[in-house]
Amino acid sequence: MSEFIYLDNGATSYPKPQEVYTYMDSFYRRLGVNPGRSGYDICMEAGEVVEDTRQALTEFFNGTDPNRLCFSYNSTDALNLIIFGMLKKGDHAISTTIEHNSVLRPLYHLWKYNGVEVDHIPFNSQGFVDPDDFKAKFKSNTKLVIVNHASNVIGTIQPVGEIGKLCQENGIPIAVDASQSLGKIPMDMDALNLDVIAFTGHKSLLGPTGIGGLYVREGLEIRHTRAGGTGVRSAVQTHLDEYPFRLEYGTPNTLGIAGLKAGLEWIKAKGLDALFRHEMELTTMLRDGLQKIQGVTLYCQDDLTDHISVLLFNVDGMEALNTGTLLDVDYNIACRTGLHCAPRVHDHLGTTQLHGAVRFGIGPFNTEAHIRTAIDAVSEIAEMQSKRG
Ligand SMILES: Cc1ncc(COP(=O)(O)O)c(C=O)c1O
């Protein structure tokens, strides 16, 4: 059997750096206690790992107060805390058609059951939203703008800085779904005029599954929509208002936080720019190769500026799922097919009726040889399909 080639890094990064596995193993054996809940040594030490990670992540996107970084299970969890905690009956929210279901569905829920109005800004033929379209939708009851930073389907990076500036000028909070971007491209909350960001640990940050978080700018408060243990001031009957407890509930995923810490350290040691350059060189090579194949359609990939290492395509006349199965079974290549939890992107591209499209997601451990094999595999599949007519 040929070498296994993992091109599904948009779903989750795999493998993780060796340092992540090693650190998680040693952390959990040595410090796998409930952090910050008691005063004994390893409890304090485990608590320090949690707080160090809070601090390191906050610095990573230029936040100002590590206490305003709250850990969650993943970005879906963080986005739910944001959307349900910032919107109420009679409010208006603006989002986009490029969003993942972790934004679309909570907004839909609020629209259907809680009387929240929602506008979705469409993206253009190249996969970008226009900041002015947001401005045109601002109303006196607009209480949240929530935008995907980098698309998990077509890879485009949205102009969140410009949207953030317009929001700031109009006193409207903006939250950004940084699930794909944080850990891949530099992010400076302040320079981008962002109020809230949501992230997940297992994708570009190279940590494990089950850990994510959100950061809330000073001066903005998100209502708590849950309540429970925080490990401090247990006699208080209500959930605590101060951050990070305000948006953290129950025992944290310390093992996940430890893995996230190691992932972040690995990224910093290798250099975010160098890693991104490597991934985009491979993405360009893959795009160029796929573009030359007759019978392959690429979506929103003409210009790879403002783009992450995600490519979407279909073999003409073939359902995405079948292409994915052939890549898996005949070539040992892992990709992701279907709607990628972002159905409105496929509605817009006209790929819903093909049951979606095929996504290749390139990660730090992919090589030129992987890309050559993937191009050859798609070429053979397209040729076979054209012979079948
Ligand atoms: C853009 C985007 N947002 C949100 C999510 C949800 O991430 P998680 O499943 O880690 O909650 C994903 C994951 O696919 C994503 O790509």
Short mmCIF file of C-alpha atoms and ligand atoms in Angstrom, two decimals:
data_model
loop_
_atom_site.label_atom_id
_atom_site.label_comp_id
_atom_site.label_asym_id
_atom_site.label_seq_id
_atom_site.Cartn_x
_atom_site.Cartn_y
_atom_site.Cartn_z
CA MET A 1 0.00 0.00 0.00
CA SER A 2 1.26 3.48 -0.84
CA GLU A 3 2.11 6.00 1.88
CA PHE A 4 -0.90 7.50 3.72
CA ILE A 5 -1.25 11.15 2.75
CA TYR A 6 -3.29 13.35 5.05
CA LEU A 7 -4.85 16.32 3.27
CA ASP A 8 -7.69 16.91 5.70
CA ASN A 9 -6.03 19.54 7.86
CA GLY A 10 -9.08 21.80 7.49
CA ALA A 11 -10.99 19.32 9.67
CA THR A 12 -8.22 18.90 12.18
CA SER A 13 -4.43 19.07 12.01
CA TYR A 14 -2.80 15.65 11.92
CA PRO A 15 -0.31 14.53 12.97
CA LYS A 16 0.47 16.89 15.81
CA PRO A 17 4.09 17.88 16.45
CA GLN A 18 5.89 15.19 18.46
CA GLU A 19 6.38 17.80 21.20
CA VAL A 20 2.60 17.99 21.69
CA TYR A 21 2.28 14.23 22.29
CA THR A 22 5.30 14.16 24.58
CA TYR A 23 4.24 17.14 26.67
CA MET A 24 0.64 15.97 27.05
CA ASP A 25 1.81 12.57 28.22
CA SER A 26 4.24 13.95 30.80
CA PHE A 27 1.83 16.70 31.92
CA TYR A 28 -1.03 14.30 32.59
CA ARG A 29 1.14 11.77 34.41
CA ARG A 30 2.77 14.41 36.61
CA LEU A 31 0.13 17.12 36.97
CA GLY A 32 -3.19 15.51 36.08
CA VAL A 33 -5.04 16.92 39.08
CA ASN A 34 -7.83 19.49 39.26
CA PRO A 35 -5.93 22.78 38.74
CA GLY A 36 -6.21 25.79 40.98
CA ARG A 37 -8.79 24.12 43.26
CA SER A 38 -6.42 23.44 46.21
CA GLY A 39 -3.10 24.54 47.61
CA TYR A 40 -0.91 21.44 47.26
CA ASP A 41 2.12 21.69 45.02
CA ILE A 42 1.08 19.83 41.91
CA CYS A 43 -2.36 21.46 42.00
CA MET A 44 -0.69 24.87 41.99
CA GLU A 45 1.70 23.76 39.26
CA ALA A 46 -1.15 22.49 37.06
CA GLY A 47 -2.91 25.82 37.65
CA GLU A 48 0.22 27.61 36.48
CA VAL A 49 0.18 25.68 33.20
CA VAL A 50 -3.41 26.83 32.65
CA GLU A 51 -2.57 30.46 33.45
CA ASP A 52 0.64 30.41 31.37
CA THR A 53 -1.35 29.15 28.40
CA ARG A 54 -3.95 31.87 28.91
CA GLN A 55 -1.17 34.43 28.92
CA ALA A 56 0.66 32.98 25.89
CA LEU A 57 -2.50 32.82 23.80
CA THR A 58 -3.55 36.34 24.76
CA GLU A 59 -0.15 37.68 23.70
CA PHE A 60 -0.34 35.65 20.49
CA PHE A 61 -3.24 37.76 19.15
CA ASN A 62 -2.31 40.92 21.05
CA GLY A 63 -5.06 40.83 23.64
CA THR A 64 -4.52 42.98 26.72
CA ASP A 65 -5.82 40.98 29.68
CA PRO A 66 -5.21 37.20 29.94
CA ASN A 67 -8.13 36.92 32.37
CA ARG A 68 -10.45 37.79 29.52
CA LEU A 69 -9.39 34.67 27.67
CA CYS A 70 -11.89 31.96 28.60
CA PHE A 71 -11.34 28.32 27.73
CA SER A 72 -14.14 26.33 26.13
CA TYR A 73 -14.43 22.89 24.53
CA ASN A 74 -13.92 24.09 20.96
CA SER A 75 -14.99 27.02 18.80
CA THR A 76 -18.55 25.77 18.45
CA ASP A 77 -18.84 26.04 22.21
CA ALA A 78 -17.19 29.48 22.26
CA LEU A 79 -19.37 30.76 19.41
CA ASN A 80 -22.51 29.57 21.22
CA LEU A 81 -21.41 31.43 24.36
CA ILE A 82 -20.85 34.56 22.28
CA ILE A 83 -24.02 34.45 20.19
CA PHE A 84 -26.43 33.47 22.97
CA GLY A 85 -24.68 35.79 25.43
CA MET A 86 -24.75 38.87 23.21
CA LEU A 87 -28.14 38.73 21.50
CA LYS A 88 -31.67 38.89 22.89
CA LYS A 89 -35.21 39.39 21.61
CA GLY A 90 -35.53 42.47 19.39
CA ASP A 91 -31.81 42.60 18.53
CA HIS A 92 -30.36 42.52 15.03
CA ALA A 93 -27.21 40.65 14.01
CA ILE A 94 -25.17 40.70 10.81
CA SER A 95 -23.18 37.73 9.60
CA THR A 96 -22.18 36.24 6.22
CA THR A 97 -23.03 33.36 3.94
CA ILE A 98 -19.49 32.01 4.32
CA GLU A 99 -20.06 30.97 7.94
CA HIS A 100 -19.71 27.52 9.45
CA ASN A 101 -22.78 25.95 11.05
CA SER A 102 -21.34 26.82 14.45
CA VAL A 103 -22.37 30.40 13.63
CA LEU A 104 -25.28 29.78 11.25
CA ARG A 105 -27.19 27.43 13.54
CA PRO A 106 -27.09 29.46 16.78
CA LEU A 107 -28.16 32.52 14.76
CA TYR A 108 -30.92 30.54 13.08
CA HIS A 109 -32.09 29.30 16.48
CA LEU A 110 -32.28 32.85 17.81
CA TRP A 111 -34.11 34.03 14.69
CA LYS A 112 -36.64 31.17 14.84
CA TYR A 113 -37.31 30.97 18.56
CA ASN A 114 -36.15 34.23 20.15
CA GLY A 115 -37.14 37.06 17.82
CA VAL A 116 -33.61 38.04 16.74
CA GLU A 117 -33.30 39.50 13.23
CA VAL A 118 -30.34 38.29 11.17
CA ASP A 119 -28.83 39.48 7.88
CA HIS A 120 -26.29 37.39 6.00
CA ILE A 121 -23.89 39.26 3.69
CA PRO A 122 -23.05 37.24 0.56
CA PHE A 123 -19.50 36.80 -0.74
CA ASN A 124 -18.39 37.72 -4.28
CA SER A 125 -17.20 35.41 -7.07
CA GLN A 126 -13.70 35.33 -5.57
CA GLY A 127 -14.98 34.41 -2.10
CA PHE A 128 -14.79 37.75 -0.27
CA VAL A 129 -17.41 39.86 1.48
CA ASP A 130 -17.50 43.63 0.96
CA PRO A 131 -17.20 45.69 4.19
CA ASP A 132 -19.54 48.33 2.76
CA ASP A 133 -22.32 45.75 2.58
CA PHE A 134 -22.16 45.51 6.37
CA LYS A 135 -22.39 49.26 6.77
CA ALA A 136 -25.50 49.30 4.60
CA LYS A 137 -27.17 46.89 7.04
CA PHE A 138 -26.31 48.67 10.30
CA LYS A 139 -29.42 49.58 12.29
CA SER A 140 -30.07 51.10 15.68
CA ASN A 141 -30.75 47.61 17.10
CA THR A 142 -27.67 45.92 15.55
CA LYS A 143 -25.97 44.33 18.54
CA LEU A 144 -23.49 41.97 16.90
CA VAL A 145 -21.51 41.50 13.71
CA ILE A 146 -20.06 38.02 13.53
CA VAL A 147 -17.73 37.03 10.70
CA ASN A 148 -15.64 34.07 9.64
CA HIS A 149 -11.95 35.02 9.42
CA ALA A 150 -10.64 32.29 7.10
CA SER A 151 -13.04 29.99 5.28
CA ASN A 152 -12.87 26.28 5.99
CA VAL A 153 -14.36 25.67 2.53
CA ILE A 154 -12.68 27.97 0.01
CA GLY A 155 -9.81 29.28 2.14
CA THR A 156 -10.41 33.00 1.63
CA ILE A 157 -9.42 35.42 4.42
CA GLN A 158 -12.12 38.02 4.97
CA PRO A 159 -11.26 41.73 5.42
CA VAL A 160 -12.17 41.62 9.12
CA GLY A 161 -9.99 44.66 9.92
CA GLU A 162 -12.01 46.89 7.60
CA ILE A 163 -15.29 45.46 8.87
CA GLY A 164 -14.00 45.93 12.43
CA LYS A 165 -13.21 49.59 11.73
CA LEU A 166 -16.72 50.24 10.44
CA CYS A 167 -18.15 48.46 13.47
CA GLN A 168 -16.00 50.51 15.82
CA GLU A 169 -17.06 53.77 14.15
CA ASN A 170 -20.70 52.76 14.61
CA GLY A 171 -20.39 51.37 18.14
CA ILE A 172 -21.31 47.81 17.12
CA PRO A 173 -19.35 44.89 18.62
CA ILE A 174 -17.68 42.52 16.19
CA ALA A 175 -16.84 38.89 16.90
CA VAL A 176 -14.63 36.82 14.61
CA ASP A 177 -14.57 33.07 14.10
CA ALA A 178 -10.82 32.43 14.01
CA SER A 179 -11.15 28.62 13.96
CA GLN A 180 -9.05 28.21 10.83
CA SER A 181 -6.89 31.33 11.04
CA LEU A 182 -5.44 31.50 14.56
CA GLY A 183 -2.13 29.65 14.39
CA LYS A 184 -1.89 29.99 10.61
CA ILE A 185 -1.75 33.74 10.02
CA PRO A 186 -0.70 36.57 12.31
CA MET A 187 -3.61 38.06 14.18
CA ASP A 188 -3.63 41.32 16.09
CA MET A 189 -7.01 41.99 17.69
CA ASP A 190 -6.20 45.59 18.34
CA ALA A 191 -4.97 46.41 14.84
CA LEU A 192 -7.98 44.59 13.38
CA ASN A 193 -10.43 46.46 15.66
CA LEU A 194 -11.93 43.21 16.94
CA ASP A 195 -13.97 42.87 20.12
CA VAL A 196 -14.30 39.12 20.49
CA ILE A 197 -12.53 36.17 18.92
CA ALA A 198 -13.40 32.49 19.07
CA PHE A 199 -10.84 29.77 18.38
CA THR A 200 -10.45 26.03 18.48
CA GLY A 201 -7.33 24.21 19.66
CA HIS A 202 -7.20 21.23 17.34
CA LYS A 203 -6.83 22.87 13.94
CA SER A 204 -4.21 25.50 13.12
CA LEU A 205 -3.04 25.76 16.74
CA LEU A 206 -1.92 22.10 16.53
CA GLY A 207 -3.35 21.09 19.89
CA PRO A 208 -5.74 18.22 20.65
CA THR A 209 -9.52 18.11 20.23
CA GLY A 210 -11.79 19.23 23.09
CA ILE A 211 -10.15 22.57 23.79
CA GLY A 212 -10.88 26.03 22.43
CA GLY A 213 -11.75 29.43 23.76
CA LEU A 214 -12.81 32.99 23.33
CA TYR A 215 -11.35 36.36 24.16
CA VAL A 216 -13.50 39.35 25.10
CA ARG A 217 -12.12 42.87 24.83
CA GLU A 218 -12.09 44.98 27.98
CA GLY A 219 -15.23 47.08 28.31
CA LEU A 220 -17.48 44.55 26.59
CA GLU A 221 -19.46 42.09 28.71
CA ILE A 222 -21.01 38.85 27.50
CA ARG A 223 -23.99 37.61 29.54
CA HIS A 224 -23.48 34.19 31.06
CA THR A 225 -25.89 31.69 29.65
CA ARG A 226 -24.78 28.82 31.90
CA ALA A 227 -23.87 28.50 35.56
CA GLY A 228 -21.85 26.12 37.66
CA GLY A 229 -18.66 25.48 39.54
CA THR A 230 -15.70 27.76 39.11
CA GLY A 231 -13.49 26.46 41.93
CA VAL A 232 -13.48 29.83 43.69
CA ARG A 233 -15.92 31.71 45.99
CA SER A 234 -18.16 28.67 46.22
CA ALA A 235 -20.54 30.29 48.73
CA VAL A 236 -21.81 32.75 46.11
CA GLN A 237 -25.18 31.57 44.80
CA THR A 238 -24.91 32.94 41.28
CA HIS A 239 -22.31 32.26 38.64
CA LEU A 240 -19.38 34.66 38.96
CA ASP A 241 -19.31 37.82 36.84
CA GLU A 242 -15.56 38.27 36.68
CA TYR A 243 -13.46 36.85 33.87
CA PRO A 244 -12.36 34.20 33.14
CA PHE A 245 -14.87 32.50 35.48
CA ARG A 246 -17.74 34.39 33.88
CA LEU A 247 -17.54 32.20 30.77
CA GLU A 248 -15.90 29.06 32.17
CA TYR A 249 -17.96 26.27 33.70
CA GLY A 250 -16.72 23.26 35.62
CA THR A 251 -13.38 21.51 35.57
CA PRO A 252 -11.33 22.70 32.61
CA ASN A 253 -9.79 20.39 30.04
CA THR A 254 -6.31 20.71 31.50
CA LEU A 255 -4.88 18.00 29.28
CA GLY A 256 -6.22 19.89 26.27
CA ILE A 257 -4.82 23.16 27.58
CA ALA A 258 -1.41 21.51 28.04
CA GLY A 259 -1.53 20.25 24.45
CA LEU A 260 -2.55 23.67 23.22
CA LYS A 261 0.39 25.19 25.09
CA ALA A 262 2.80 22.77 23.43
CA GLY A 263 1.22 23.39 20.00
CA LEU A 264 1.56 27.13 20.39
CA GLU A 265 5.17 26.83 21.55
CA TRP A 266 5.96 24.66 18.52
CA ILE A 267 4.42 27.22 16.16
CA LYS A 268 6.38 30.04 17.78
CA ALA A 269 9.63 28.08 17.61
CA LYS A 270 9.17 27.24 13.92
CA GLY A 271 7.88 30.74 13.11
CA LEU A 272 4.31 31.45 12.03
CA ASP A 273 5.49 33.13 8.81
CA ALA A 274 7.77 30.26 7.81
CA LEU A 275 5.03 27.69 8.44
CA PHE A 276 2.49 29.70 6.49
CA ARG A 277 4.94 30.23 3.61
CA HIS A 278 5.55 26.48 3.42
CA GLU A 279 1.83 25.69 3.38
CA MET A 280 1.05 28.35 0.78
CA GLU A 281 3.90 27.17 -1.49
CA LEU A 282 2.34 23.72 -1.43
CA THR A 283 -1.14 25.19 -1.90
CA THR A 284 0.04 27.12 -4.95
CA MET A 285 1.71 24.01 -6.35
CA LEU A 286 -1.50 22.04 -5.81
CA ARG A 287 -3.71 24.76 -7.29
CA ASP A 288 -1.45 25.06 -10.35
CA GLY A 289 -1.43 21.30 -10.81
CA LEU A 290 -5.20 20.91 -10.46
CA GLN A 291 -5.83 23.86 -12.75
CA LYS A 292 -4.00 22.10 -15.59
CA ILE A 293 -6.17 18.99 -15.39
CA GLN A 294 -8.98 18.86 -17.92
CA GLY A 295 -12.28 18.05 -16.27
CA VAL A 296 -11.49 19.57 -12.87
CA THR A 297 -13.30 22.64 -11.56
CA LEU A 298 -11.70 24.70 -8.82
CA TYR A 299 -13.75 27.12 -6.74
CA CYS A 300 -12.50 30.62 -5.76
CA GLN A 301 -8.84 29.72 -6.23
CA ASP A 302 -7.73 32.11 -9.03
CA ASP A 303 -5.83 34.36 -6.66
CA LEU A 304 -4.21 32.88 -3.56
CA THR A 305 -3.51 36.22 -1.89
CA ASP A 306 -5.54 36.54 1.32
CA HIS A 307 -5.92 32.79 1.36
CA ILE A 308 -5.12 29.91 3.67
CA SER A 309 -4.05 26.43 2.64
CA VAL A 310 -7.48 25.05 1.77
CA LEU A 311 -8.52 24.18 -1.81
CA LEU A 312 -11.96 23.21 -3.08
CA PHE A 313 -12.61 21.37 -6.32
CA ASN A 314 -14.75 18.82 -8.12
CA VAL A 315 -14.05 16.35 -10.89
CA ASP A 316 -16.64 17.27 -13.53
CA GLY A 317 -19.53 14.87 -13.73
CA MET A 318 -18.58 13.09 -10.53
CA GLU A 319 -20.18 13.42 -7.11
CA ALA A 320 -17.74 14.75 -4.53
CA LEU A 321 -18.19 11.71 -2.32
CA ASN A 322 -17.15 9.36 -5.12
CA THR A 323 -14.01 11.37 -5.84
CA GLY A 324 -13.19 11.24 -2.12
CA THR A 325 -13.75 7.49 -2.00
CA LEU A 326 -11.44 6.92 -4.96
CA LEU A 327 -8.77 9.14 -3.40
CA ASP A 328 -9.04 7.16 -0.18
CA VAL A 329 -9.36 3.61 -1.49
CA ASP A 330 -7.14 3.75 -4.58
CA TYR A 331 -4.56 6.35 -3.55
CA ASN A 332 -4.56 6.35 0.27
CA ILE A 333 -5.21 10.10 0.34
CA ALA A 334 -7.47 11.55 3.07
CA CYS A 335 -9.57 14.56 2.12
CA ARG A 336 -13.00 15.90 3.11
CA THR A 337 -16.03 15.83 0.85
CA GLY A 338 -19.56 17.15 1.26
CA LEU A 339 -20.80 20.50 2.50
CA HIS A 340 -18.09 21.05 5.13
CA CYS A 341 -20.65 22.29 7.69
CA ALA A 342 -21.02 25.45 5.63
CA PRO A 343 -24.08 24.82 3.45
CA ARG A 344 -24.58 28.39 2.32
CA VAL A 345 -21.14 28.43 0.69
CA HIS A 346 -22.17 25.48 -1.45
CA ASP A 347 -25.55 27.06 -2.23
CA HIS A 348 -23.66 30.08 -3.50
CA LEU A 349 -21.17 28.04 -5.56
CA GLY A 350 -23.90 25.84 -7.01
CA THR A 351 -22.29 22.70 -5.58
CA THR A 352 -25.09 21.71 -3.22
CA GLN A 353 -26.70 19.59 -5.94
CA LEU A 354 -23.40 17.73 -6.42
CA HIS A 355 -23.52 16.95 -2.71
CA GLY A 356 -20.75 19.43 -2.18
CA ALA A 357 -17.16 19.36 -3.31
CA VAL A 358 -13.76 17.91 -2.43
CA ARG A 359 -11.53 19.81 -0.02
CA PHE A 360 -7.80 19.45 0.37
CA GLY A 361 -6.42 21.06 3.53
CA ILE A 362 -2.65 21.36 3.70
CA GLY A 363 -0.79 21.33 7.01
CA PRO A 364 2.76 21.88 8.27
CA PHE A 365 3.77 18.25 7.77
CA ASN A 366 2.76 17.97 4.13
CA THR A 367 5.51 17.78 1.54
CA GLU A 368 5.96 18.43 -2.18
CA ALA A 369 5.85 14.67 -2.73
CA HIS A 370 2.36 14.55 -1.14
CA ILE A 371 1.18 17.28 -3.47
CA ARG A 372 2.65 15.59 -6.57
CA THR A 373 0.87 12.36 -5.63
CA ALA A 374 -2.42 14.20 -5.05
CA ILE A 375 -2.21 15.97 -8.42
CA ASP A 376 -1.45 12.68 -10.23
CA ALA A 377 -4.32 10.96 -8.40
CA VAL A 378 -6.87 13.63 -9.33
CA SER A 379 -5.56 13.61 -12.90
CA GLU A 380 -6.11 9.85 -13.20
CA ILE A 381 -9.58 10.09 -11.65
CA ALA A 382 -10.54 12.90 -14.06
CA GLU A 383 -9.23 10.93 -17.03
CA MET A 384 -11.16 7.85 -15.98
CA GLN A 385 -14.30 9.94 -15.56
CA SER A 386 -13.91 11.55 -19.00
CA LYS A 387 -13.58 8.08 -20.61
CA ARG A 388 -16.77 7.01 -18.87
CA GLY A 389 -18.40 10.05 -20.43
C1 LIG B 1 -14.55 28.12 10.20
C2 LIG B 1 -14.91 27.15 11.27
N1 LIG B 1 -15.66 27.56 12.30
C3 LIG B 1 -16.00 26.74 13.30
C4 LIG B 1 -15.59 25.43 13.30
C5 LIG B 1 -15.98 24.56 14.46
O1 LIG B 1 -14.85 24.07 15.09
P1 LIG B 1 -15.00 22.98 16.26
O2 LIG B 1 -15.59 21.78 15.57
O3 LIG B 1 -13.64 22.74 16.74
O4 LIG B 1 -15.92 23.55 17.23
C6 LIG B 1 -14.85 24.93 12.24
C7 LIG B 1 -14.48 23.52 12.16
O5 LIG B 1 -14.58 22.88 11.15
C8 LIG B 1 -14.49 25.83 11.20
O6 LIG B 1 -13.73 25.41 10.20
#
